[in-house]
Short mmCIF file of C-alpha atoms and ligand atoms in Angstrom, two decimals:
data_model
loop_
_atom_site.label_atom_id
_atom_site.label_comp_id
_atom_site.label_asym_id
_atom_site.label_seq_id
_atom_site.Cartn_x
_atom_site.Cartn_y
_atom_site.Cartn_z
CA MET A 1 -22.67 6.77 4.58
CA GLN A 2 -23.61 9.63 2.27
CA THR A 3 -21.86 9.32 -1.09
CA LEU A 4 -20.15 12.13 -3.03
CA THR A 5 -20.72 12.55 -6.77
CA LEU A 6 -17.75 12.64 -9.14
CA ALA A 7 -17.39 14.45 -12.48
CA ASN A 8 -19.24 11.89 -14.63
CA GLY A 9 -21.91 11.24 -12.01
CA THR A 10 -20.34 8.18 -10.33
CA LEU A 11 -21.10 7.93 -6.62
CA ILE A 12 -18.11 7.45 -4.32
CA PRO A 13 -18.28 6.44 -0.64
CA PRO A 14 -16.12 9.09 1.08
CA LEU A 15 -14.66 6.55 3.52
CA GLY A 16 -12.92 3.63 1.86
CA PHE A 17 -10.12 1.15 2.52
CA GLY A 18 -6.46 1.63 1.51
CA THR A 19 -4.17 -1.22 0.48
CA TYR A 20 -0.70 0.34 0.24
CA LYS A 21 1.88 -1.87 1.97
CA VAL A 22 -0.63 -4.67 2.46
CA PRO A 23 1.62 -7.58 1.39
CA PRO A 24 0.22 -9.69 -1.47
CA ASP A 25 0.25 -12.88 0.62
CA VAL A 26 -2.28 -11.42 3.07
CA THR A 27 -4.13 -9.00 0.79
CA GLN A 28 -6.99 -11.30 -0.14
CA GLN A 29 -7.75 -12.06 3.51
CA VAL A 30 -7.35 -8.43 4.60
CA VAL A 31 -9.59 -7.06 1.83
CA GLU A 32 -12.17 -9.81 2.40
CA THR A 33 -12.28 -8.73 6.05
CA ALA A 34 -12.61 -5.07 5.06
CA LEU A 35 -15.54 -5.90 2.78
CA GLU A 36 -17.09 -8.09 5.47
CA VAL A 37 -17.01 -5.29 8.08
CA GLY A 38 -18.64 -2.89 5.62
CA TYR A 39 -16.11 -1.07 3.41
CA ARG A 40 -17.45 -0.58 -0.12
CA HIS A 41 -14.60 1.46 -1.61
CA ILE A 42 -11.15 -0.06 -2.15
CA ASP A 43 -8.06 1.91 -3.18
CA THR A 44 -5.23 -0.03 -4.84
CA ALA A 45 -2.53 0.60 -7.47
CA ALA A 46 -0.39 -1.34 -9.94
CA MET A 47 2.61 -0.19 -7.88
CA TYR A 48 1.29 -1.95 -4.75
CA GLY A 49 1.63 -5.36 -6.44
CA ASN A 50 -1.60 -6.61 -4.92
CA GLU A 51 -4.28 -5.99 -7.58
CA ARG A 52 -4.72 -9.72 -8.25
CA GLU A 53 -5.38 -10.39 -4.56
CA VAL A 54 -7.72 -7.38 -4.25
CA GLY A 55 -9.64 -8.80 -7.21
CA ALA A 56 -9.76 -12.26 -5.61
CA ALA A 57 -11.23 -10.74 -2.44
CA ILE A 58 -13.87 -8.84 -4.42
CA SER A 59 -14.81 -12.00 -6.26
CA ALA A 60 -14.93 -14.08 -3.05
CA SER A 61 -17.08 -11.47 -1.28
CA GLY A 62 -20.07 -12.22 -3.51
CA LEU A 63 -20.95 -8.51 -3.45
CA ALA A 64 -22.69 -7.05 -6.49
CA ARG A 65 -20.22 -5.10 -8.64
CA ASP A 66 -22.46 -2.02 -8.52
CA ASP A 67 -22.19 -1.98 -4.72
CA LEU A 68 -18.41 -1.50 -4.86
CA PHE A 69 -16.19 1.42 -5.81
CA VAL A 70 -12.71 0.35 -6.98
CA THR A 71 -9.76 2.64 -7.71
CA THR A 72 -6.44 1.67 -9.25
CA LYS A 73 -3.51 3.66 -10.63
CA LEU A 74 -1.10 3.81 -13.54
CA ASP A 75 2.43 2.78 -12.52
CA ASN A 76 5.42 5.09 -13.04
CA PRO A 77 7.06 3.13 -15.90
CA ASP A 78 3.78 3.13 -17.88
CA HIS A 79 3.36 6.82 -18.76
CA GLU A 80 4.08 6.54 -22.48
CA PRO A 81 0.68 6.23 -24.26
CA ALA A 82 1.03 2.63 -25.54
CA ALA A 83 2.38 1.53 -22.15
CA ALA A 84 -0.46 3.36 -20.40
CA ARG A 85 -3.08 1.53 -22.46
CA ALA A 86 -1.34 -1.78 -21.76
CA GLY A 87 -0.96 -0.97 -18.05
CA PHE A 88 -4.65 -0.14 -17.77
CA ALA A 89 -5.64 -3.42 -19.47
CA ARG A 90 -3.24 -5.34 -17.19
CA SER A 91 -4.76 -3.77 -14.07
CA LEU A 92 -8.31 -4.68 -15.13
CA ASP A 93 -7.15 -8.18 -15.93
CA LEU A 94 -5.42 -8.63 -12.54
CA LEU A 95 -8.45 -7.21 -10.72
CA GLY A 96 -10.73 -9.49 -12.71
CA LEU A 97 -13.02 -6.54 -13.47
CA ASP A 98 -14.62 -5.35 -16.71
CA VAL A 99 -14.81 -1.77 -15.47
CA VAL A 100 -12.88 0.18 -12.86
CA ASP A 101 -14.62 3.09 -11.12
CA LEU A 102 -11.62 5.40 -10.95
CA TYR A 103 -8.24 5.28 -12.71
CA LEU A 104 -5.46 7.65 -11.66
CA ILE A 105 -2.02 8.71 -12.84
CA HIS A 106 -0.11 7.71 -9.69
CA TRP A 107 2.73 10.29 -9.86
CA PRO A 108 3.30 13.10 -12.39
CA LEU A 109 7.12 12.54 -12.61
CA PRO A 110 7.50 16.13 -13.87
CA ARG A 111 11.27 15.98 -14.35
CA THR A 112 11.27 13.06 -16.73
CA THR A 113 7.80 12.49 -18.13
CA ASP A 114 5.23 14.08 -20.44
CA TYR A 115 2.39 13.72 -17.97
CA VAL A 116 0.15 15.87 -20.22
CA ALA A 117 0.33 13.15 -22.91
CA THR A 118 -0.42 10.55 -20.22
CA TRP A 119 -3.50 12.50 -19.20
CA ALA A 120 -4.66 12.67 -22.85
CA THR A 121 -4.37 8.87 -22.92
CA LEU A 122 -6.55 8.54 -19.82
CA VAL A 123 -9.10 10.82 -21.50
CA GLU A 124 -9.14 8.35 -24.42
CA LEU A 125 -9.60 5.44 -22.01
CA LEU A 126 -12.89 7.01 -20.88
CA ASP A 127 -14.28 6.33 -24.37
CA THR A 128 -13.64 2.61 -24.00
CA GLY A 129 -16.31 2.47 -21.28
CA ARG A 130 -13.95 0.43 -19.11
CA VAL A 131 -13.38 3.27 -16.62
CA ARG A 132 -16.08 5.48 -15.10
CA GLU A 133 -13.94 8.33 -13.80
CA ILE A 134 -10.36 9.44 -14.42
CA GLY A 135 -8.16 11.47 -12.14
CA VAL A 136 -4.66 12.11 -10.93
CA SER A 137 -2.56 11.65 -7.84
CA ASN A 138 0.26 13.71 -6.39
CA PHE A 139 -0.32 16.52 -8.90
CA GLN A 140 0.76 20.00 -7.79
CA ALA A 141 -1.12 23.16 -8.88
CA ASP A 142 1.02 23.70 -12.01
CA HIS A 143 0.57 20.07 -13.09
CA LEU A 144 -3.22 20.37 -12.76
CA ARG A 145 -3.30 23.60 -14.75
CA ALA A 146 -1.14 22.08 -17.51
CA ILE A 147 -3.32 19.00 -18.10
CA ILE A 148 -6.55 21.02 -18.04
CA ALA A 149 -5.16 23.65 -20.43
CA ALA A 150 -4.04 20.95 -22.88
CA THR A 151 -7.15 18.76 -22.89
CA GLY A 152 -10.01 20.79 -21.41
CA VAL A 153 -10.74 17.78 -19.18
CA VAL A 154 -10.70 18.35 -15.42
CA PRO A 155 -9.63 15.33 -13.33
CA ALA A 156 -12.43 13.98 -11.14
CA VAL A 157 -10.06 13.74 -8.17
CA ASN A 158 -6.53 14.57 -7.11
CA GLN A 159 -5.29 12.03 -4.57
CA VAL A 160 -2.64 13.75 -2.45
CA GLU A 161 -1.18 13.42 1.02
CA VAL A 162 -3.42 15.25 3.53
CA ASN A 163 -3.57 14.90 7.30
CA PRO A 164 -3.50 17.23 10.31
CA TYR A 165 0.26 17.69 9.92
CA LEU A 166 -0.09 18.51 6.18
CA THR A 167 -3.44 20.23 5.67
CA GLN A 168 -2.75 21.31 2.04
CA GLU A 169 -5.01 24.39 2.21
CA PRO A 170 -3.78 26.11 -1.00
CA LEU A 171 -4.05 22.93 -3.11
CA ARG A 172 -7.46 22.04 -1.65
CA ALA A 173 -8.67 25.59 -2.41
CA LEU A 174 -7.59 25.15 -6.04
CA HIS A 175 -9.41 21.81 -6.16
CA ARG A 176 -12.60 23.52 -4.98
CA GLU A 177 -12.17 26.25 -7.59
CA LEU A 178 -11.68 23.71 -10.39
CA GLY A 179 -14.34 21.22 -9.19
CA ILE A 180 -11.86 18.48 -8.26
CA VAL A 181 -12.58 16.18 -5.30
CA THR A 182 -9.67 15.94 -2.85
CA GLU A 183 -8.70 12.40 -1.88
CA ALA A 184 -6.52 12.46 1.23
CA TRP A 185 -3.88 9.74 1.26
CA SER A 186 -2.15 8.74 4.51
CA PRO A 187 -5.08 10.35 6.36
CA LEU A 188 -3.59 9.23 9.69
CA ALA A 189 -0.06 10.30 8.67
CA ARG A 190 0.65 6.55 8.70
CA GLY A 191 -0.30 6.45 12.37
CA ARG A 192 1.95 9.32 13.54
CA VAL A 193 -0.91 11.72 14.20
CA LEU A 194 -2.60 9.22 16.52
CA SER A 195 -0.24 10.04 19.40
CA ASP A 196 -0.73 13.78 19.05
CA PRO A 197 -1.69 15.25 22.47
CA LEU A 198 -4.44 17.52 21.12
CA VAL A 199 -6.02 14.71 19.09
CA ASN A 200 -5.93 12.52 22.21
CA ARG A 201 -7.53 15.21 24.39
CA LEU A 202 -10.35 15.67 21.87
CA ALA A 203 -10.83 11.91 21.57
CA GLU A 204 -11.13 11.51 25.32
CA ALA A 205 -13.62 14.38 25.61
CA LEU A 206 -15.77 12.94 22.80
CA ASP A 207 -15.43 9.33 23.96
CA LYS A 208 -14.02 8.39 20.55
CA THR A 209 -10.57 7.15 19.51
CA PRO A 210 -7.81 9.38 18.03
CA SER A 211 -8.24 7.70 14.66
CA GLN A 212 -12.00 8.32 14.66
CA VAL A 213 -11.48 12.00 15.48
CA VAL A 214 -8.96 12.46 12.67
CA LEU A 215 -11.06 10.60 10.09
CA ARG A 216 -14.12 12.63 11.11
CA TRP A 217 -12.09 15.84 10.63
CA HIS A 218 -11.24 14.76 7.06
CA LEU A 219 -14.84 13.87 6.22
CA GLN A 220 -16.23 17.11 7.60
CA ARG A 221 -13.74 18.98 5.38
CA GLY A 222 -15.37 17.19 2.43
CA ASP A 223 -12.37 15.02 1.52
CA VAL A 224 -12.38 11.34 0.60
CA VAL A 225 -10.26 9.02 2.79
CA PHE A 226 -9.24 5.35 2.78
CA PRO A 227 -7.28 4.47 5.91
CA LYS A 228 -5.31 1.24 5.76
CA SER A 229 -5.21 -1.37 8.52
CA THR A 230 -4.48 -5.06 8.53
CA HIS A 231 -6.35 -5.44 11.84
CA ARG A 232 -10.06 -6.20 11.86
CA ALA A 233 -10.76 -4.25 15.07
CA ARG A 234 -9.10 -1.13 13.61
CA MET A 235 -11.04 -1.54 10.35
CA VAL A 236 -14.26 -1.51 12.39
CA GLU A 237 -13.06 1.42 14.51
CA ASN A 238 -12.13 3.50 11.44
CA LEU A 239 -15.55 2.91 9.87
CA ASP A 240 -17.43 3.95 13.00
CA VAL A 241 -17.30 7.73 12.56
CA PHE A 242 -20.86 8.64 11.63
CA ASP A 243 -22.42 9.03 15.09
CA PHE A 244 -20.70 12.25 16.16
CA THR A 245 -19.80 15.67 14.84
CA LEU A 246 -16.83 17.94 15.46
CA GLY A 247 -17.70 21.55 16.25
CA ASP A 248 -16.12 24.49 14.44
CA ASP A 249 -13.61 25.06 17.27
CA GLU A 250 -12.61 21.40 17.30
CA MET A 251 -12.20 21.39 13.52
CA ALA A 252 -10.08 24.55 13.68
CA SER A 253 -7.89 23.21 16.47
CA ILE A 254 -7.08 20.06 14.47
CA SER A 255 -6.38 22.13 11.34
CA GLY A 256 -4.07 24.23 13.52
CA LEU A 257 -1.76 21.23 13.92
CA ASN A 258 -0.53 21.82 10.36
CA ARG A 259 3.24 21.98 10.01
CA ASP A 260 3.47 21.28 6.26
CA GLU A 261 5.23 18.03 7.09
CA ARG A 262 5.06 15.12 4.65
CA SER A 263 4.92 11.45 5.68
CA GLY A 264 5.59 10.35 2.11
CA SER A 265 7.44 11.56 -0.97
CA ASN A 266 7.38 15.08 -2.39
CA PRO A 267 5.69 14.85 -5.83
CA ASP A 268 8.15 17.26 -7.43
CA ALA A 269 11.07 15.06 -6.44
CA VAL A 270 9.72 11.63 -7.36
CA GLU A 271 11.52 9.95 -10.27
CA LEU A 272 10.65 6.83 -12.23
CA ASP A 273 11.40 4.34 -9.47
CA GLY A 274 10.15 6.59 -6.68
CA GLY A 275 6.88 7.25 -4.90
CA ARG A 276 7.18 4.12 -2.83
CA ARG A 277 8.20 5.77 0.41
N1 LIG B 1 -1.53 8.00 -4.21
C1 LIG B 1 -0.47 7.84 -3.45
O1 LIG B 1 0.67 8.18 -3.82
C2 LIG B 1 -0.63 7.19 -2.12
C3 LIG B 1 0.43 7.20 -1.20
C4 LIG B 1 0.23 6.60 0.04
C5 LIG B 1 -0.99 6.03 0.35
N2 LIG B 1 -2.01 6.00 -0.58
C6 LIG B 1 -3.31 5.35 -0.29
O2 LIG B 1 -3.82 5.86 0.95
C7 LIG B 1 -4.06 4.74 1.83
C8 LIG B 1 -3.89 5.15 3.28
O3 LIG B 1 -2.60 5.68 3.52
P1 LIG B 1 -1.45 4.88 4.31
O4 LIG B 1 -1.70 3.44 4.24
O5 LIG B 1 -0.14 5.38 3.78
O6 LIG B 1 -1.53 5.46 5.78
P2 LIG B 1 -2.69 5.67 6.88
O7 LIG B 1 -3.95 5.07 6.44
O8 LIG B 1 -2.63 7.11 7.24
O9 LIG B 1 -2.09 4.88 8.11
C9 LIG B 1 -1.93 3.49 8.10
C10 LIG B 1 -1.17 3.11 9.36
O10 LIG B 1 -1.96 3.44 10.49
C11 LIG B 1 -2.22 2.26 11.26
N3 LIG B 1 -3.63 2.36 11.70
C12 LIG B 1 -4.74 2.35 10.93
N4 LIG B 1 -5.84 2.49 11.67
C13 LIG B 1 -5.44 2.56 12.96
C14 LIG B 1 -6.12 2.71 14.19
N5 LIG B 1 -7.44 2.80 14.23
N6 LIG B 1 -5.38 2.75 15.33
C15 LIG B 1 -4.04 2.65 15.29
N7 LIG B 1 -3.33 2.54 14.15
C16 LIG B 1 -4.02 2.49 12.98
C17 LIG B 1 -1.97 1.09 10.34
O11 LIG B 1 -1.45 -0.01 11.06
P3 LIG B 1 -2.02 -1.53 10.90
O12 LIG B 1 -2.13 -1.84 9.44
O13 LIG B 1 -0.95 -2.32 11.60
O14 LIG B 1 -3.33 -1.56 11.62
C18 LIG B 1 -0.87 1.64 9.42
O15 LIG B 1 0.40 1.51 10.01
C19 LIG B 1 -3.02 3.71 1.33
O16 LIG B 1 -3.26 2.43 1.86
C20 LIG B 1 -3.20 3.84 -0.16
O17 LIG B 1 -4.38 3.18 -0.58
C21 LIG B 1 -1.84 6.60 -1.79
#
């Protein structure tokens, strides 16, 4: 798998493994299986309540730390600078890691929170050497512009919902302009896009599965993805997308499925206890 390079030079595998809604009691086993079948990039968050178990799986895998890319995220109640520093330390502690590869503000909470001050705190965390790259999640265009104007620091990534039903062209264009890597969460629209008739026709013609076609579409667009599955066979299937290419017409037809439809929460509407849908 060819890696992408983030703002500070850290290499990120563009296809990773997501852990949202993986219950803590099975997380260690699920993540151990993901690492065993070949995933080297794990996406978690304080909000998911499974960082300890993700860390246990990493430790049990015996993999060298440098061979793994680990992302976690600041929880909604931890925006205030002192709470953000404490939340970051807690995440590293639960993960059992000295350094995390990527740390994100999970939701901007624009109605209630000074997310610009939170971003300034993440910029300070870079100086501790305990995080390689900092970024944001669920930031809209105006949120991105505000944090960059205030600090001069461009987030390495913006992790937002992207899938064939929500292609996010304007936001992705802004990311390209600003040099931000797009991370596409819910890349399969939580499974909904897998029954789409066009995706199924393309999959049949290419002798691939619907999930493989959709993940390939994301990767050819240059986005980073981390599909979640608790099933080993699906983990293997989702990783097996590097032996075929979608042509321009196929790419365009999948992009044409866009209906600006979200599977998850709208970032402008999420409040302190939100973002869990
Ligand atoms: N930053 C944010 O606010 C945010 C929000 C949401 C998600 N995320 C991140 O993005 C990751 C991925 O998003 P997601 O988990 O919401 O959704 P997703 O990856 O789009 O879809 C996961 C769903 O698809 C099913 N699935 C996976 N592979 C499949 C396959 N090959 N065939 C059939 N079904 C398949 C899974 O079922 P099984 O598990 O039963 O196989 C699960 O129900 C999350 O885990 C998390 O790390 C971030």
